[in-house]
């Protein structure tokens, strides 16, 4: 009689599949690196915002020495400084002068810079490269060196203490940078668009105005923003060339709150906040074009 030995059946236990390890991309930071990067960005943002918040906070203190005791401002916040600036000073005259000079400088400067940048980008005329380099060289001179010769030139031309003279001075500052900026942006626009315009019977000016400029809107927005801020917040040229109090711009009018023996810091802070409002509004309107306009021509300018 044979005996059969049955072996126990061993049930196969499924092996848990190992979770795939996500490979880190080349150049990608780890968790610690990302945390440090975010922490550094937050710290930089706080440092950048602190002066703005501080001026806004000081502008709410009623006394000119409140900035020495900032803890006391919170208990006596008031808008009296803004009322004094708006209704007891020549703020609206300063605002109108600054807006006129900044607006005309922006339109005139962007127009000259756009035509210059387009000509150098599309046309190969004798001296086109030295032209752009000469514009770049003009940016190397500090304002302190330029004030005296410009004062002499404006005086001889009869443009001293005039809006036109100040606009021309500001344009000489904004046009070189904006011309380089727009030249780089025009380089990114295909030349075939110009050729298509000529085939359709457009003149070079018509091609530039109707086809190229609409495509260069981000670059124009950056140039306009730079030109406006340059003229809006400039102090040295305006305080030197504008001699009449009724022609002061905002930046020059701000200096009237500081004398040899007194300084009304509360009114200066309130005026500074009011000055920042138009530039902030302009930044909000053109912000979607700024990054594109600043980076589009970076590789070709």
PDB file of C-alpha atoms in Angstrom:
ATOM      1  CA  UNK A   1       0.000   0.000   0.000  1.00  0.00           C
ATOM      2  CA  UNK A   2       1.489   3.234  -1.154  1.00  0.00           C
ATOM      3  CA  UNK A   3       1.263   6.350   0.900  1.00  0.00           C
ATOM      4  CA  UNK A   4       0.912   9.686  -0.848  1.00  0.00           C
ATOM      5  CA  UNK A   5       2.216  12.752   0.898  1.00  0.00           C
ATOM      6  CA  UNK A   6       0.404  15.920  -0.083  1.00  0.00           C
ATOM      7  CA  UNK A   7       2.459  19.031  -0.043  1.00  0.00           C
ATOM      8  CA  UNK A   8       0.796  22.115   1.421  1.00  0.00           C
ATOM      9  CA  UNK A   9      -0.274  24.631  -1.152  1.00  0.00           C
ATOM     10  CA  UNK A  10       1.625  27.864  -0.795  1.00  0.00           C
ATOM     11  CA  UNK A  11      -0.412  30.856  -1.844  1.00  0.00           C
ATOM     12  CA  UNK A  12       1.602  33.427  -3.720  1.00  0.00           C
ATOM     13  CA  UNK A  13       1.528  36.734  -1.912  1.00  0.00           C
ATOM     14  CA  UNK A  14       1.553  39.673  -4.293  1.00  0.00           C
ATOM     15  CA  UNK A  15       4.611  41.828  -3.820  1.00  0.00           C
ATOM     16  CA  UNK A  16       3.745  45.426  -3.237  1.00  0.00           C
ATOM     17  CA  UNK A  17       4.835  47.466  -6.217  1.00  0.00           C
ATOM     18  CA  UNK A  18       7.482  49.994  -5.344  1.00  0.00           C
ATOM     19  CA  UNK A  19       6.455  53.583  -5.846  1.00  0.00           C
ATOM     20  CA  UNK A  20       8.331  55.180  -8.699  1.00  0.00           C
ATOM     21  CA  UNK A  21      10.792  57.789  -7.539  1.00  0.00           C
ATOM     22  CA  UNK A  22      10.256  61.040  -9.350  1.00  0.00           C
ATOM     23  CA  UNK A  23      13.489  62.009 -10.986  1.00  0.00           C
ATOM     24  CA  UNK A  24      14.577  65.565 -10.337  1.00  0.00           C
ATOM     25  CA  UNK A  25      15.035  67.598 -13.455  1.00  0.00           C
ATOM     26  CA  UNK A  26      18.408  69.008 -14.226  1.00  0.00           C
ATOM     27  CA  UNK A  27      18.819  72.352 -12.493  1.00  0.00           C
ATOM     28  CA  UNK A  28      15.693  71.861 -10.351  1.00  0.00           C
ATOM     29  CA  UNK A  29      16.128  72.735  -6.693  1.00  0.00           C
ATOM     30  CA  UNK A  30      15.252  70.388  -3.887  1.00  0.00           C
ATOM     31  CA  UNK A  31      12.748  71.137  -1.096  1.00  0.00           C
ATOM     32  CA  UNK A  32      15.363  72.949   0.968  1.00  0.00           C
ATOM     33  CA  UNK A  33      16.483  75.037  -1.994  1.00  0.00           C
ATOM     34  CA  UNK A  34      12.901  76.001  -2.830  1.00  0.00           C
ATOM     35  CA  UNK A  35      12.225  76.956   0.769  1.00  0.00           C
ATOM     36  CA  UNK A  36      15.325  79.144   0.890  1.00  0.00           C
ATOM     37  CA  UNK A  37      14.440  80.749  -2.450  1.00  0.00           C
ATOM     38  CA  UNK A  38      10.891  81.550  -1.330  1.00  0.00           C
ATOM     39  CA  UNK A  39      12.173  82.881   1.978  1.00  0.00           C
ATOM     40  CA  UNK A  40      14.650  85.140   0.192  1.00  0.00           C
ATOM     41  CA  UNK A  41      11.924  86.428  -2.152  1.00  0.00           C
ATOM     42  CA  UNK A  42       9.581  87.148   0.760  1.00  0.00           C
ATOM     43  CA  UNK A  43      12.360  88.994   2.597  1.00  0.00           C
ATOM     44  CA  UNK A  44      13.222  91.024  -0.520  1.00  0.00           C
ATOM     45  CA  UNK A  45       9.529  91.914  -0.981  1.00  0.00           C
ATOM     46  CA  UNK A  46       9.265  93.114   2.606  1.00  0.00           C
ATOM     47  CA  UNK A  47      12.406  95.219   2.230  1.00  0.00           C
ATOM     48  CA  UNK A  48      11.038  96.764  -0.990  1.00  0.00           C
ATOM     49  CA  UNK A  49       7.632  97.501   0.552  1.00  0.00           C
ATOM     50  CA  UNK A  50       8.907  98.903   3.842  1.00  0.00           C
ATOM     51  CA  UNK A  51       9.797 102.445   2.572  1.00  0.00           C
ATOM     52  CA  UNK A  52       6.402 102.754   0.869  1.00  0.00           C
ATOM     53  CA  UNK A  53       4.493 101.630   3.944  1.00  0.00           C
ATOM     54  CA  UNK A  54       6.636 103.841   6.170  1.00  0.00           C
ATOM     55  CA  UNK A  55       5.965 106.993   4.112  1.00  0.00           C
ATOM     56  CA  UNK A  56       2.249 106.200   4.037  1.00  0.00           C
ATOM     57  CA  UNK A  57       2.266 105.688   7.804  1.00  0.00           C
ATOM     58  CA  UNK A  58       4.199 108.902   8.512  1.00  0.00           C
ATOM     59  CA  UNK A  59       1.839 110.874   6.245  1.00  0.00           C
ATOM     60  CA  UNK A  60      -1.005 110.081   8.672  1.00  0.00           C
ATOM     61  CA  UNK A  61       0.734 111.792  11.601  1.00  0.00           C
ATOM     62  CA  UNK A  62      -0.517 115.346  12.237  1.00  0.00           C
ATOM     63  CA  UNK A  63       2.780 116.778  13.543  1.00  0.00           C
ATOM     64  CA  UNK A  64       5.991 117.334  11.583  1.00  0.00           C
ATOM     65  CA  UNK A  65       8.047 115.536  14.254  1.00  0.00           C
ATOM     66  CA  UNK A  66       5.886 112.419  14.422  1.00  0.00           C
ATOM     67  CA  UNK A  67       8.427 110.477  12.415  1.00  0.00           C
ATOM     68  CA  UNK A  68      10.669 110.624  15.477  1.00  0.00           C
ATOM     69  CA  UNK A  69       7.991 108.883  17.566  1.00  0.00           C
ATOM     70  CA  UNK A  70       6.290 106.482  15.120  1.00  0.00           C
ATOM     71  CA  UNK A  71       4.541 104.553  17.884  1.00  0.00           C
ATOM     72  CA  UNK A  72       2.402 107.592  18.743  1.00  0.00           C
ATOM     73  CA  UNK A  73       1.056 108.040  15.199  1.00  0.00           C
ATOM     74  CA  UNK A  74      -1.300 105.066  15.449  1.00  0.00           C
ATOM     75  CA  UNK A  75      -3.381 106.700  18.178  1.00  0.00           C
ATOM     76  CA  UNK A  76      -3.831 110.019  16.340  1.00  0.00           C
ATOM     77  CA  UNK A  77      -4.035 109.112  12.643  1.00  0.00           C
ATOM     78  CA  UNK A  78      -5.592 111.812  10.502  1.00  0.00           C
ATOM     79  CA  UNK A  79      -5.913 112.919   6.880  1.00  0.00           C
ATOM     80  CA  UNK A  80      -5.232 116.551   7.733  1.00  0.00           C
ATOM     81  CA  UNK A  81      -1.875 116.492   5.951  1.00  0.00           C
ATOM     82  CA  UNK A  82      -3.553 115.559   2.676  1.00  0.00           C
ATOM     83  CA  UNK A  83      -6.141 118.316   3.149  1.00  0.00           C
ATOM     84  CA  UNK A  84      -3.349 120.843   3.758  1.00  0.00           C
ATOM     85  CA  UNK A  85      -1.374 119.743   0.704  1.00  0.00           C
ATOM     86  CA  UNK A  86      -4.376 119.701  -1.618  1.00  0.00           C
ATOM     87  CA  UNK A  87      -6.051 122.932  -0.555  1.00  0.00           C
ATOM     88  CA  UNK A  88      -3.435 125.104   1.179  1.00  0.00           C
ATOM     89  CA  UNK A  89      -0.549 124.724  -1.285  1.00  0.00           C
ATOM     90  CA  UNK A  90      -0.041 124.986  -5.050  1.00  0.00           C
ATOM     91  CA  UNK A  91      -0.304 121.219  -5.427  1.00  0.00           C
ATOM     92  CA  UNK A  92      -2.690 121.285  -8.386  1.00  0.00           C
ATOM     93  CA  UNK A  93      -0.447 123.781 -10.205  1.00  0.00           C
ATOM     94  CA  UNK A  94       2.534 121.510  -9.629  1.00  0.00           C
ATOM     95  CA  UNK A  95       0.487 118.508 -10.714  1.00  0.00           C
ATOM     96  CA  UNK A  96      -0.637 120.192 -13.939  1.00  0.00           C
ATOM     97  CA  UNK A  97       2.909 121.273 -14.797  1.00  0.00           C
ATOM     98  CA  UNK A  98       4.327 117.822 -14.091  1.00  0.00           C
ATOM     99  CA  UNK A  99       1.595 116.096 -16.095  1.00  0.00           C
ATOM    100  CA  UNK A 100       2.113 118.436 -19.048  1.00  0.00           C
ATOM    101  CA  UNK A 101       5.881 117.976 -19.100  1.00  0.00           C
ATOM    102  CA  UNK A 102       5.704 114.213 -18.518  1.00  0.00           C
ATOM    103  CA  UNK A 103       2.960 113.646 -21.086  1.00  0.00           C
ATOM    104  CA  UNK A 104       4.646 115.607 -23.861  1.00  0.00           C
ATOM    105  CA  UNK A 105       8.021 114.047 -23.026  1.00  0.00           C
ATOM    106  CA  UNK A 106       6.471 110.587 -23.254  1.00  0.00           C
ATOM    107  CA  UNK A 107       4.797 111.178 -26.624  1.00  0.00           C
ATOM    108  CA  UNK A 108       7.729 113.036 -28.178  1.00  0.00           C
ATOM    109  CA  UNK A 109      10.404 110.734 -26.750  1.00  0.00           C
ATOM    110  CA  UNK A 110       8.656 107.507 -27.752  1.00  0.00           C
ATOM    111  CA  UNK A 111       7.989 108.837 -31.261  1.00  0.00           C
ATOM    112  CA  UNK A 112      11.640 109.781 -31.817  1.00  0.00           C
ATOM    113  CA  UNK A 113      12.905 106.570 -30.218  1.00  0.00           C
ATOM    114  CA  UNK A 114      10.527 104.396 -32.265  1.00  0.00           C
ATOM    115  CA  UNK A 115      11.503 105.941 -35.598  1.00  0.00           C
ATOM    116  CA  UNK A 116      15.191 105.751 -34.681  1.00  0.00           C
ATOM    117  CA  UNK A 117      14.982 102.141 -33.538  1.00  0.00           C
ATOM    118  CA  UNK A 118      12.987 101.110 -36.613  1.00  0.00           C
ATOM    119  CA  UNK A 119      15.393 102.821 -39.005  1.00  0.00           C
ATOM    120  CA  UNK A 120      18.427 101.142 -37.463  1.00  0.00           C
ATOM    121  CA  UNK A 121      16.651  97.777 -37.304  1.00  0.00           C
ATOM    122  CA  UNK A 122      15.468  97.734 -40.916  1.00  0.00           C
ATOM    123  CA  UNK A 123      17.770 100.017 -42.902  1.00  0.00           C
ATOM    124  CA  UNK A 124      21.496  99.780 -43.508  1.00  0.00           C
ATOM    125  CA  UNK A 125      22.620 103.345 -44.034  1.00  0.00           C
ATOM    126  CA  UNK A 126      26.157 104.680 -43.507  1.00  0.00           C
ATOM    127  CA  UNK A 127      26.808 105.215 -39.831  1.00  0.00           C
ATOM    128  CA  UNK A 128      23.861 103.276 -38.432  1.00  0.00           C
ATOM    129  CA  UNK A 129      26.046 101.396 -35.941  1.00  0.00           C
ATOM    130  CA  UNK A 130      27.977 104.490 -34.732  1.00  0.00           C
ATOM    131  CA  UNK A 131      24.600 106.204 -34.305  1.00  0.00           C
ATOM    132  CA  UNK A 132      23.397 103.633 -31.786  1.00  0.00           C
ATOM    133  CA  UNK A 133      26.723 103.566 -29.973  1.00  0.00           C
ATOM    134  CA  UNK A 134      26.713 107.353 -29.712  1.00  0.00           C
ATOM    135  CA  UNK A 135      23.272 107.154 -28.122  1.00  0.00           C
ATOM    136  CA  UNK A 136      24.639 104.640 -25.644  1.00  0.00           C
ATOM    137  CA  UNK A 137      27.623 106.848 -24.795  1.00  0.00           C
ATOM    138  CA  UNK A 138      25.323 109.759 -23.905  1.00  0.00           C
ATOM    139  CA  UNK A 139      23.886 107.644 -21.087  1.00  0.00           C
ATOM    140  CA  UNK A 140      27.276 107.429 -19.383  1.00  0.00           C
ATOM    141  CA  UNK A 141      27.448 111.082 -18.320  1.00  0.00           C
ATOM    142  CA  UNK A 142      26.120 111.837 -14.822  1.00  0.00           C
ATOM    143  CA  UNK A 143      23.512 114.535 -14.335  1.00  0.00           C
ATOM    144  CA  UNK A 144      25.899 116.725 -12.325  1.00  0.00           C
ATOM    145  CA  UNK A 145      28.179 117.005 -15.357  1.00  0.00           C
ATOM    146  CA  UNK A 146      25.333 117.857 -17.756  1.00  0.00           C
ATOM    147  CA  UNK A 147      23.531 120.537 -15.744  1.00  0.00           C
ATOM    148  CA  UNK A 148      25.964 123.403 -16.382  1.00  0.00           C
ATOM    149  CA  UNK A 149      26.337 122.980 -20.185  1.00  0.00           C
ATOM    150  CA  UNK A 150      22.598 122.389 -20.582  1.00  0.00           C
ATOM    151  CA  UNK A 151      21.851 125.478 -18.521  1.00  0.00           C
ATOM    152  CA  UNK A 152      24.115 127.507 -20.818  1.00  0.00           C
ATOM    153  CA  UNK A 153      22.506 126.086 -23.976  1.00  0.00           C
ATOM    154  CA  UNK A 154      18.963 126.706 -22.766  1.00  0.00           C
ATOM    155  CA  UNK A 155      19.878 130.222 -21.678  1.00  0.00           C
ATOM    156  CA  UNK A 156      21.309 131.098 -25.101  1.00  0.00           C
ATOM    157  CA  UNK A 157      18.299 129.602 -26.891  1.00  0.00           C
ATOM    158  CA  UNK A 158      15.877 131.500 -24.665  1.00  0.00           C
ATOM    159  CA  UNK A 159      14.374 128.226 -23.350  1.00  0.00           C
ATOM    160  CA  UNK A 160      15.309 128.668 -19.729  1.00  0.00           C
ATOM    161  CA  UNK A 161      12.310 128.602 -17.366  1.00  0.00           C
ATOM    162  CA  UNK A 162      10.087 127.145 -20.099  1.00  0.00           C
ATOM    163  CA  UNK A 163       8.210 123.885 -20.486  1.00  0.00           C
ATOM    164  CA  UNK A 164       9.709 123.315 -23.945  1.00  0.00           C
ATOM    165  CA  UNK A 165      13.260 123.540 -22.623  1.00  0.00           C
ATOM    166  CA  UNK A 166      12.557 121.038 -19.839  1.00  0.00           C
ATOM    167  CA  UNK A 167      10.824 118.662 -22.267  1.00  0.00           C
ATOM    168  CA  UNK A 168      13.828 118.741 -24.604  1.00  0.00           C
ATOM    169  CA  UNK A 169      16.179 118.055 -21.698  1.00  0.00           C
ATOM    170  CA  UNK A 170      14.119 115.084 -20.571  1.00  0.00           C
ATOM    171  CA  UNK A 171      13.891 113.779 -24.130  1.00  0.00           C
ATOM    172  CA  UNK A 172      17.682 113.714 -24.412  1.00  0.00           C
ATOM    173  CA  UNK A 173      17.631 111.431 -21.365  1.00  0.00           C
ATOM    174  CA  UNK A 174      14.853 109.063 -22.444  1.00  0.00           C
ATOM    175  CA  UNK A 175      15.431 108.749 -26.209  1.00  0.00           C
ATOM    176  CA  UNK A 176      18.805 106.894 -26.101  1.00  0.00           C
ATOM    177  CA  UNK A 177      17.559 104.120 -23.813  1.00  0.00           C
ATOM    178  CA  UNK A 178      14.179 103.821 -25.537  1.00  0.00           C
ATOM    179  CA  UNK A 179      15.817 103.714 -28.985  1.00  0.00           C
ATOM    180  CA  UNK A 180      17.963 100.753 -27.928  1.00  0.00           C
ATOM    181  CA  UNK A 181      14.968  99.052 -26.341  1.00  0.00           C
ATOM    182  CA  UNK A 182      12.727  99.464 -29.385  1.00  0.00           C
ATOM    183  CA  UNK A 183      15.486  98.558 -31.827  1.00  0.00           C
ATOM    184  CA  UNK A 184      15.830  95.210 -30.076  1.00  0.00           C
ATOM    185  CA  UNK A 185      12.070  94.723 -30.160  1.00  0.00           C
ATOM    186  CA  UNK A 186      11.791  95.601 -33.868  1.00  0.00           C
ATOM    187  CA  UNK A 187      14.466  92.981 -34.559  1.00  0.00           C
ATOM    188  CA  UNK A 188      12.042  90.312 -33.312  1.00  0.00           C
ATOM    189  CA  UNK A 189       9.342  91.333 -35.808  1.00  0.00           C
ATOM    190  CA  UNK A 190       9.756  89.394 -39.119  1.00  0.00           C
ATOM    191  CA  UNK A 191      10.953  91.446 -42.074  1.00  0.00           C
ATOM    192  CA  UNK A 192       8.354  89.657 -44.210  1.00  0.00           C
ATOM    193  CA  UNK A 193       5.702  91.898 -42.636  1.00  0.00           C
ATOM    194  CA  UNK A 194       7.421  94.954 -44.109  1.00  0.00           C
ATOM    195  CA  UNK A 195       7.712  93.247 -47.485  1.00  0.00           C
ATOM    196  CA  UNK A 196       4.029  92.322 -47.416  1.00  0.00           C
ATOM    197  CA  UNK A 197       3.164  95.947 -46.703  1.00  0.00           C
ATOM    198  CA  UNK A 198       5.182  97.145 -49.677  1.00  0.00           C
ATOM    199  CA  UNK A 199       3.497  94.564 -51.912  1.00  0.00           C
ATOM    200  CA  UNK A 200       0.135  95.961 -50.810  1.00  0.00           C
ATOM    201  CA  UNK A 201       1.267  99.417 -51.861  1.00  0.00           C
ATOM    202  CA  UNK A 202       2.142 100.912 -48.488  1.00  0.00           C
ATOM    203  CA  UNK A 203       4.952 103.427 -48.195  1.00  0.00           C
ATOM    204  CA  UNK A 204       7.747 102.782 -45.664  1.00  0.00           C
ATOM    205  CA  UNK A 205       6.056 105.218 -43.284  1.00  0.00           C
ATOM    206  CA  UNK A 206       2.696 103.521 -43.842  1.00  0.00           C
ATOM    207  CA  UNK A 207       4.234 100.109 -43.193  1.00  0.00           C
ATOM    208  CA  UNK A 208       5.826 101.400 -40.005  1.00  0.00           C
ATOM    209  CA  UNK A 209       2.673 103.123 -38.767  1.00  0.00           C
ATOM    210  CA  UNK A 210       0.000 100.579 -39.760  1.00  0.00           C
ATOM    211  CA  UNK A 211       1.784  97.225 -39.506  1.00  0.00           C
ATOM    212  CA  UNK A 212       4.890  97.405 -37.319  1.00  0.00           C
ATOM    213  CA  UNK A 213       3.809  99.736 -34.521  1.00  0.00           C
ATOM    214  CA  UNK A 214       0.711  97.680 -33.552  1.00  0.00           C
ATOM    215  CA  UNK A 215       2.934  94.602 -33.233  1.00  0.00           C
ATOM    216  CA  UNK A 216       5.438  96.536 -31.133  1.00  0.00           C
ATOM    217  CA  UNK A 217       2.862  97.544 -28.526  1.00  0.00           C
ATOM    218  CA  UNK A 218       4.625  95.832 -25.576  1.00  0.00           C
ATOM    219  CA  UNK A 219       7.914  97.559 -26.403  1.00  0.00           C
ATOM    220  CA  UNK A 220       6.157 100.901 -26.810  1.00  0.00           C
ATOM    221  CA  UNK A 221       4.461 100.408 -23.435  1.00  0.00           C
ATOM    222  CA  UNK A 222       7.823  99.915 -21.713  1.00  0.00           C
ATOM    223  CA  UNK A 223       9.324 102.935 -23.480  1.00  0.00           C
ATOM    224  CA  UNK A 224       6.334 105.092 -22.548  1.00  0.00           C
ATOM    225  CA  UNK A 225       6.439 103.942 -18.928  1.00  0.00           C
ATOM    226  CA  UNK A 226      10.155 104.688 -18.653  1.00  0.00           C
ATOM    227  CA  UNK A 227       9.791 108.112 -20.294  1.00  0.00           C
ATOM    228  CA  UNK A 228       6.875 109.096 -18.070  1.00  0.00           C
ATOM    229  CA  UNK A 229       8.612 108.079 -14.845  1.00  0.00           C
ATOM    230  CA  UNK A 230      11.827 109.828 -15.867  1.00  0.00           C
ATOM    231  CA  UNK A 231      10.039 113.142 -16.329  1.00  0.00           C
ATOM    232  CA  UNK A 232       7.533 112.666 -13.489  1.00  0.00           C
ATOM    233  CA  UNK A 233      10.005 112.073 -10.673  1.00  0.00           C
ATOM    234  CA  UNK A 234      13.043 114.058 -11.863  1.00  0.00           C
ATOM    235  CA  UNK A 235      14.317 116.762  -9.500  1.00  0.00           C
ATOM    236  CA  UNK A 236      17.771 118.023 -10.523  1.00  0.00           C
ATOM    237  CA  UNK A 237      16.959 119.412 -13.982  1.00  0.00           C
ATOM    238  CA  UNK A 238      13.538 120.747 -12.986  1.00  0.00           C
ATOM    239  CA  UNK A 239      14.796 122.578  -9.898  1.00  0.00           C
ATOM    240  CA  UNK A 240      17.658 124.133 -11.895  1.00  0.00           C
ATOM    241  CA  UNK A 241      15.908 125.131 -15.128  1.00  0.00           C
ATOM    242  CA  UNK A 242      12.452 126.120 -13.805  1.00  0.00           C
ATOM    243  CA  UNK A 243      12.886 129.429 -11.989  1.00  0.00           C
ATOM    244  CA  UNK A 244       9.282 130.610 -11.591  1.00  0.00           C
ATOM    245  CA  UNK A 245       7.217 129.161  -8.763  1.00  0.00           C
ATOM    246  CA  UNK A 246       4.160 128.894 -11.017  1.00  0.00           C
ATOM    247  CA  UNK A 247       6.119 126.505 -13.293  1.00  0.00           C
ATOM    248  CA  UNK A 248       7.328 124.125 -10.605  1.00  0.00           C
ATOM    249  CA  UNK A 249       6.684 120.446 -11.132  1.00  0.00           C
ATOM    250  CA  UNK A 250       5.677 118.107  -8.321  1.00  0.00           C
ATOM    251  CA  UNK A 251       9.209 117.039  -7.513  1.00  0.00           C
ATOM    252  CA  UNK A 252      10.327 120.671  -7.213  1.00  0.00           C
ATOM    253  CA  UNK A 253       7.225 121.692  -5.277  1.00  0.00           C
ATOM    254  CA  UNK A 254       8.024 118.953  -2.778  1.00  0.00           C
ATOM    255  CA  UNK A 255      11.207 120.837  -1.876  1.00  0.00           C
ATOM    256  CA  UNK A 256       9.228 123.862  -0.703  1.00  0.00           C
ATOM    257  CA  UNK A 257       8.381 121.965   2.475  1.00  0.00           C
ATOM    258  CA  UNK A 258      12.052 121.994   3.459  1.00  0.00           C
ATOM    259  CA  UNK A 259      13.776 125.242   4.375  1.00  0.00           C
ATOM    260  CA  UNK A 260      17.043 126.113   6.047  1.00  0.00           C
ATOM    261  CA  UNK A 261      15.546 126.070   9.534  1.00  0.00           C
ATOM    262  CA  UNK A 262      12.459 123.895   9.195  1.00  0.00           C
ATOM    263  CA  UNK A 263      11.278 120.682   7.541  1.00  0.00           C
ATOM    264  CA  UNK A 264       7.625 119.665   7.388  1.00  0.00           C
ATOM    265  CA  UNK A 265       8.121 115.931   7.047  1.00  0.00           C
ATOM    266  CA  UNK A 266       4.446 115.125   7.483  1.00  0.00           C
ATOM    267  CA  UNK A 267       3.469 117.278   4.484  1.00  0.00           C
ATOM    268  CA  UNK A 268       6.368 115.898   2.450  1.00  0.00           C
ATOM    269  CA  UNK A 269       5.217 112.351   3.160  1.00  0.00           C
ATOM    270  CA  UNK A 270       1.635 113.161   2.163  1.00  0.00           C
ATOM    271  CA  UNK A 271       2.820 114.821  -1.060  1.00  0.00           C
ATOM    272  CA  UNK A 272       5.056 111.852  -1.842  1.00  0.00           C
ATOM    273  CA  UNK A 273       2.080 109.506  -1.556  1.00  0.00           C
ATOM    274  CA  UNK A 274       0.030 111.707  -3.881  1.00  0.00           C
ATOM    275  CA  UNK A 275       2.903 111.847  -6.372  1.00  0.00           C
ATOM    276  CA  UNK A 276       3.113 108.050  -6.423  1.00  0.00           C
ATOM    277  CA  UNK A 277      -0.555 107.556  -7.323  1.00  0.00           C
ATOM    278  CA  UNK A 278      -0.380 108.512 -11.065  1.00  0.00           C
ATOM    279  CA  UNK A 279       2.737 106.409 -11.661  1.00  0.00           C
ATOM    280  CA  UNK A 280       1.095 103.457  -9.883  1.00  0.00           C
ATOM    281  CA  UNK A 281      -2.000 103.802 -12.059  1.00  0.00           C
ATOM    282  CA  UNK A 282       0.151 103.917 -15.194  1.00  0.00           C
ATOM    283  CA  UNK A 283       2.048 100.828 -14.057  1.00  0.00           C
ATOM    284  CA  UNK A 284      -1.257  98.996 -13.534  1.00  0.00           C
ATOM    285  CA  UNK A 285      -2.371  99.889 -17.062  1.00  0.00           C
ATOM    286  CA  UNK A 286       0.813  98.722 -18.819  1.00  0.00           C
ATOM    287  CA  UNK A 287       1.944  95.893 -16.518  1.00  0.00           C
ATOM    288  CA  UNK A 288       0.802  93.112 -18.868  1.00  0.00           C
ATOM    289  CA  UNK A 289       3.107  94.504 -21.558  1.00  0.00           C
ATOM    290  CA  UNK A 290       6.155  95.147 -19.383  1.00  0.00           C
ATOM    291  CA  UNK A 291       7.660  91.666 -19.149  1.00  0.00           C
ATOM    292  CA  UNK A 292       7.123  90.973 -22.852  1.00  0.00           C
ATOM    293  CA  UNK A 293       8.526  94.335 -23.863  1.00  0.00           C
ATOM    294  CA  UNK A 294      11.600  94.049 -21.648  1.00  0.00           C
ATOM    295  CA  UNK A 295      12.543  90.492 -22.653  1.00  0.00           C
ATOM    296  CA  UNK A 296      11.466  90.214 -26.307  1.00  0.00           C
ATOM    297  CA  UNK A 297      14.516  91.898 -27.787  1.00  0.00           C
ATOM    298  CA  UNK A 298      17.034  90.782 -25.196  1.00  0.00           C
ATOM    299  CA  UNK A 299      18.746  88.265 -27.487  1.00  0.00           C
ATOM    300  CA  UNK A 300      18.868  90.426 -30.580  1.00  0.00           C
ATOM    301  CA  UNK A 301      19.404  94.014 -29.421  1.00  0.00           C
TER     302      UNK A 301
END
